[in-house]
PDB file of C-alpha atoms in Angstrom:
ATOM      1  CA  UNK A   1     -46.767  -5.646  99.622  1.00 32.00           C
ATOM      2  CA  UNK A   2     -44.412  -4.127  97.371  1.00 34.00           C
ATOM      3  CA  UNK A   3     -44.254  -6.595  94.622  1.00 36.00           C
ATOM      4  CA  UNK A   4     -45.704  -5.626  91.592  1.00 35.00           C
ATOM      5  CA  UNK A   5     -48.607  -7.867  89.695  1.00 36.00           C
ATOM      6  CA  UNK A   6     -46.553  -7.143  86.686  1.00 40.00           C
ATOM      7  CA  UNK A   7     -43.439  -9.962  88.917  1.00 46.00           C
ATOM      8  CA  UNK A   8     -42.383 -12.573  86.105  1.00 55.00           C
ATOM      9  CA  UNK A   9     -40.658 -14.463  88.484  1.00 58.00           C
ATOM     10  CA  UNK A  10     -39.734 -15.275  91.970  1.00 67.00           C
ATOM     11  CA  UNK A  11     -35.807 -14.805  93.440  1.00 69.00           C
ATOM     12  CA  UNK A  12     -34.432 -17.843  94.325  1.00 79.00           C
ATOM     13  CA  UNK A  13     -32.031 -20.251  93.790  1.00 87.00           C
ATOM     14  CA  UNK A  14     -32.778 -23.250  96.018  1.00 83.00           C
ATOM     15  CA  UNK A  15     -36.230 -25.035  96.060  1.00 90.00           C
ATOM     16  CA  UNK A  16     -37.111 -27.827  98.507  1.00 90.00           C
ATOM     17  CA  UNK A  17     -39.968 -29.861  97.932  1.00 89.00           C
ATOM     18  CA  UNK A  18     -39.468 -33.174  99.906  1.00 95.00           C
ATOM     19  CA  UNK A  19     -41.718 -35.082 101.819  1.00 95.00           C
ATOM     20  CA  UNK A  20     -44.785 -33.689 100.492  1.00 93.00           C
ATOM     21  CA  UNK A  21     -46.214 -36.505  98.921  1.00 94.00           C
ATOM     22  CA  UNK A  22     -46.624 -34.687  95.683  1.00 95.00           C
ATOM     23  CA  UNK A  23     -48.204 -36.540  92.960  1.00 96.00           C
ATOM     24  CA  UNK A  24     -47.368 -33.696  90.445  1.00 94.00           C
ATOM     25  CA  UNK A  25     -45.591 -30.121  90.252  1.00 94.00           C
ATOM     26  CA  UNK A  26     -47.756 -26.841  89.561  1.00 93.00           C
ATOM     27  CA  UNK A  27     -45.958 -26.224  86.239  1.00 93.00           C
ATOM     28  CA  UNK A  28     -47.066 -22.484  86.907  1.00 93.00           C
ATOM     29  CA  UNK A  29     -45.350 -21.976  89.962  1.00 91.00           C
ATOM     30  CA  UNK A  30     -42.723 -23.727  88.537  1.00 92.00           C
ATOM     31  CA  UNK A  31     -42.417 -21.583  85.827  1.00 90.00           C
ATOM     32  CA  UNK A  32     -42.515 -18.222  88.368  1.00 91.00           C
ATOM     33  CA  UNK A  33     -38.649 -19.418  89.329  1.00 90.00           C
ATOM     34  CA  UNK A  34     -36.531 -18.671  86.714  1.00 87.00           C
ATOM     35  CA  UNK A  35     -33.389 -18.135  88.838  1.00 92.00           C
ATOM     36  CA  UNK A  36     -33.659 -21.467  90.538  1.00 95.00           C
ATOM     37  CA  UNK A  37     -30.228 -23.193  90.666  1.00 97.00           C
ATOM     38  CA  UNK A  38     -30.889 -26.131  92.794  1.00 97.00           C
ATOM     39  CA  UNK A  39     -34.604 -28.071  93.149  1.00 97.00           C
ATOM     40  CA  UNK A  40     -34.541 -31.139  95.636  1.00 97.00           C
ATOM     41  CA  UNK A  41     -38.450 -33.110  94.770  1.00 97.00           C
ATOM     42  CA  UNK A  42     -37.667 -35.993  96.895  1.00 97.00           C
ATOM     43  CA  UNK A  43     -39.616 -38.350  98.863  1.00 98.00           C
ATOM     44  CA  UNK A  44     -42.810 -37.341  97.183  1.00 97.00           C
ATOM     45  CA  UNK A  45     -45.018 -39.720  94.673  1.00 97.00           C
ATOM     46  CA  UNK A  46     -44.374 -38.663  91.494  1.00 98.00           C
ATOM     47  CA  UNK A  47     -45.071 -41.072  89.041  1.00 97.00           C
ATOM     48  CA  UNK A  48     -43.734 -39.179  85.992  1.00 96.00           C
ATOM     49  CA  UNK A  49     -40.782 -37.014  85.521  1.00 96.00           C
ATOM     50  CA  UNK A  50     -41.540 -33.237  86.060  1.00 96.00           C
ATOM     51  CA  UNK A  51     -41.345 -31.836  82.044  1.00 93.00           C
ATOM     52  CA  UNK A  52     -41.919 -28.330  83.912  1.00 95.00           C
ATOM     53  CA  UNK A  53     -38.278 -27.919  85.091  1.00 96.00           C
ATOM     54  CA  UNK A  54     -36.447 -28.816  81.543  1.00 95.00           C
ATOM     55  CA  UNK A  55     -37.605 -25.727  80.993  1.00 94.00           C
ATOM     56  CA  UNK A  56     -36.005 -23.742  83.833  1.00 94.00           C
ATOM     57  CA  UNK A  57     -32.355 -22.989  82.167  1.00 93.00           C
ATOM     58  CA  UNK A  58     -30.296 -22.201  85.314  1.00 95.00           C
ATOM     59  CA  UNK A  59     -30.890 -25.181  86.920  1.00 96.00           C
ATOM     60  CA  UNK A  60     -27.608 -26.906  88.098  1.00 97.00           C
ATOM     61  CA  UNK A  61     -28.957 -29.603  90.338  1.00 97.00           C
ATOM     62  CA  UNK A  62     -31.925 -31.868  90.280  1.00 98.00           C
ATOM     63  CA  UNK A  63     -33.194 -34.240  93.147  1.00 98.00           C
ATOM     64  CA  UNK A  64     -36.212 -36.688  92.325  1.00 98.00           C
ATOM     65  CA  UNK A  65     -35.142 -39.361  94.269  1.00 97.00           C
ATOM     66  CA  UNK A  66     -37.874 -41.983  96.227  1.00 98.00           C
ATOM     67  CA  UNK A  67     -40.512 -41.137  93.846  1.00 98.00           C
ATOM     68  CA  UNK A  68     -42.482 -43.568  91.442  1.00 98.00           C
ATOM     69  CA  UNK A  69     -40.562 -42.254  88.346  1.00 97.00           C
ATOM     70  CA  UNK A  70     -40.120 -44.887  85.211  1.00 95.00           C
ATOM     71  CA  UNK A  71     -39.266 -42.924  82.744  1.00 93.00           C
ATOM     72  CA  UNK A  72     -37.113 -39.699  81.406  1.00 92.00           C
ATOM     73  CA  UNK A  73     -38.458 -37.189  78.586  1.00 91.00           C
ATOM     74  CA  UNK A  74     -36.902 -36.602  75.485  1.00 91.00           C
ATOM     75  CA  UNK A  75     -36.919 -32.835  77.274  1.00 93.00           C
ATOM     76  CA  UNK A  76     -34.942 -33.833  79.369  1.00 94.00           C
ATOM     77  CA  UNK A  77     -32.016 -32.768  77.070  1.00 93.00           C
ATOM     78  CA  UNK A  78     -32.876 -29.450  77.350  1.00 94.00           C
ATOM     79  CA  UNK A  79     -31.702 -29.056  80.645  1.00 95.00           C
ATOM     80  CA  UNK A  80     -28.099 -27.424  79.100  1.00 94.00           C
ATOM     81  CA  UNK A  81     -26.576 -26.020  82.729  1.00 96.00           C
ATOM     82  CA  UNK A  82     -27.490 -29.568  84.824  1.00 96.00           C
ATOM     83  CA  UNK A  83     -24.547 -30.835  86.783  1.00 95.00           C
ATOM     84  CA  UNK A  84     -26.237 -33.035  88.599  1.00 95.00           C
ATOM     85  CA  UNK A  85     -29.149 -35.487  88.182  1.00 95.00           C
ATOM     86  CA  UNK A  86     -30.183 -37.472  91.370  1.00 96.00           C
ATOM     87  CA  UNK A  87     -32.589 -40.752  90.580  1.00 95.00           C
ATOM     88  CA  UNK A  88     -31.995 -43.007  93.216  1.00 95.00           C
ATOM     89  CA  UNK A  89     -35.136 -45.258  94.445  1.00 96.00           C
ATOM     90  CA  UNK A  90     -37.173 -44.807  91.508  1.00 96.00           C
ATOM     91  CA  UNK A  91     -38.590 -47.885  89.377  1.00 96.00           C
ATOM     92  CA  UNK A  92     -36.535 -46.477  85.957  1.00 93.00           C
ATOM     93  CA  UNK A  93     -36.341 -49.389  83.748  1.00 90.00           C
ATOM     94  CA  UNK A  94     -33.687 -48.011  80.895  1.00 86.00           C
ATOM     95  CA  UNK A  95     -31.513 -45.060  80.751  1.00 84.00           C
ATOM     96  CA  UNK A  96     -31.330 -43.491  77.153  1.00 83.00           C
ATOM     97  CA  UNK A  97     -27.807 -43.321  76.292  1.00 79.00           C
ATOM     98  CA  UNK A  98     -28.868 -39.311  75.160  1.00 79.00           C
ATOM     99  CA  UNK A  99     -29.343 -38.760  79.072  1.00 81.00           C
ATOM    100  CA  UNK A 100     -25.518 -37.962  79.186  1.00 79.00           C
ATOM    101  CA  UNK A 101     -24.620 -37.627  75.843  1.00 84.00           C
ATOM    102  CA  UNK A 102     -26.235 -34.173  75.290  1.00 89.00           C
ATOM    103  CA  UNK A 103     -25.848 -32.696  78.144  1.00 89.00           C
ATOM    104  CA  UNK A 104     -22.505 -31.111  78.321  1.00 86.00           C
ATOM    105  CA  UNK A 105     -22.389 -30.024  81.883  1.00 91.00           C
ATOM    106  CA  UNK A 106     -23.678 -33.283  83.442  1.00 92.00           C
ATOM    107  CA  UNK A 107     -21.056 -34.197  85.958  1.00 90.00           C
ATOM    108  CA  UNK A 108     -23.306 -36.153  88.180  1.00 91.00           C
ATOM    109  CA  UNK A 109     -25.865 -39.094  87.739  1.00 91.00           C
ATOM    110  CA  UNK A 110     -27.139 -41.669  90.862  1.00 91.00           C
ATOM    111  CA  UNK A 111     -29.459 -44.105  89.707  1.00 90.00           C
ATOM    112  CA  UNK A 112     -29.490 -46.642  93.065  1.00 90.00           C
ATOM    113  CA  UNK A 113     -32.201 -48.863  93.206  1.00 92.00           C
ATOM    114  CA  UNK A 114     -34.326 -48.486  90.502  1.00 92.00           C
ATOM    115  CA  UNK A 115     -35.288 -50.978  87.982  1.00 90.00           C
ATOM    116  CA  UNK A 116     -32.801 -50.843  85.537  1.00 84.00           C
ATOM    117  CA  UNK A 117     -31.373 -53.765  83.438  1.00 76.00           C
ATOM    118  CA  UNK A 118     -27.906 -55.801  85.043  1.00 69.00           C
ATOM    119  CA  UNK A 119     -26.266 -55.073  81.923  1.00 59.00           C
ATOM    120  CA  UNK A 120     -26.805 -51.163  82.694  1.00 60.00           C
ATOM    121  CA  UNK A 121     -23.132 -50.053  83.263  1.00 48.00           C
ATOM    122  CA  UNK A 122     -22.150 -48.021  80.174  1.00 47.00           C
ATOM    123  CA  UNK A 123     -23.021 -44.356  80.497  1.00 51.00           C
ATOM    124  CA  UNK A 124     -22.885 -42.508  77.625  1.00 47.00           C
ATOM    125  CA  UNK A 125     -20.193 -40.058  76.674  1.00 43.00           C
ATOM    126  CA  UNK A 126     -16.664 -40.503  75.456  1.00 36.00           C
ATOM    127  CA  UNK A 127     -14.115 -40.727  78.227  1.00 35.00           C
ATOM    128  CA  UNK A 128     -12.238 -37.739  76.872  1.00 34.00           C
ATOM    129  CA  UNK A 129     -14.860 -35.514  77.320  1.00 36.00           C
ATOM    130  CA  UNK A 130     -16.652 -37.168  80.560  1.00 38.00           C
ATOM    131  CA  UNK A 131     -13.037 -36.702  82.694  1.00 38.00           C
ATOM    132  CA  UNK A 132     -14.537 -36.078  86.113  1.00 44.00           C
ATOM    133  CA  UNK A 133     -18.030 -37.720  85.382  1.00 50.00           C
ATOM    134  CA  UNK A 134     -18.789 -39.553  88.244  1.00 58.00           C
ATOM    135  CA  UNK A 135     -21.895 -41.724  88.683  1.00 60.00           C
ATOM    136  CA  UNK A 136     -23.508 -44.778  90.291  1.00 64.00           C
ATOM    137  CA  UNK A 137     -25.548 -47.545  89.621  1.00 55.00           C
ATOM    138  CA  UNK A 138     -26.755 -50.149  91.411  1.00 50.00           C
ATOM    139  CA  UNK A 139     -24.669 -51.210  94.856  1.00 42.00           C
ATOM    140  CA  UNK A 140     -21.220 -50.330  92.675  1.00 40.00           C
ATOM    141  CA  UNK A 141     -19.639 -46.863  92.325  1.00 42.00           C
ATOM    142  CA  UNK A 142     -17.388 -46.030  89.536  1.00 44.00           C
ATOM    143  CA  UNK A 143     -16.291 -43.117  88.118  1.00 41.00           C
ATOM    144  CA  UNK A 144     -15.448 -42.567  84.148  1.00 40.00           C
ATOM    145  CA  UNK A 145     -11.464 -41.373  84.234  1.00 35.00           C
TER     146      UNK A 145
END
């Protein structure tokens, strides 16, 4: 082998993890891929969101949907390169309004089927800002213009 013990990470930018039936992430390997751009963690039985990959700064798109997920970390605005954040068929009850407020690149949020409130149609962020924000929720689409 001609990788060196001394490795702090691993080279890659895609990670797929579905259909494992995960009930957690090794926050170690996790850790090991620093360059990872894109991380799909669906169809897997997590029960709480991964605080692991708020930590892994080039991370532009997140998949966690059909998982057992209920709610998001405060870490969660940490994640300062996300574009896109993929929840569908989860059993989240609330979505904090910081979610999209503090994340500036967020362009992206899907939230189908989960157990949010009927009165869960505002997402956060001025429509000056949010131009090309798209997201859905529920059986509607809309996008923020």
């Amino acid at each position: 082998s001609t990788q060196s013990s001394g490795s702090s990470g691993i080279n890659a930018e895609y990670g797929i993890l579905t259909h494992n039936n995960m009930e957690h992430v090794d926050v170690k390997t996790m850790l090991k891929l620093k360059e990872l751009t894109d991380l799909q963690l669906g169809y897997n039985a997590l029960k709480c969101f991964p605080a692991v990959v708020t930590r892994m700064e080039k991370l532009e798109e997140l998949s966690l949907i059909h998982n057992q997920i209920s709610i998001l970390p405060d870490e969660v605005v940490q994640m300062r390169s996300l574009e896109k954040l993929h929840l569908d068929n989860n059993v989240l009850t609330e979505l904090p309004e910081y979610v999209t407020m503090q994340l500036p690149q967020l362009r992206a949020l899907t939230l189908e089927n989960n157990k949010l409130a009927p009165n869960t149609t505002q997402v956060g962020g001025s429509r000056k800002t949010r131009s090309k924000f798209y997201y859905k929720i529920g059986v509607t689409d809309a996008s923020i213009a």
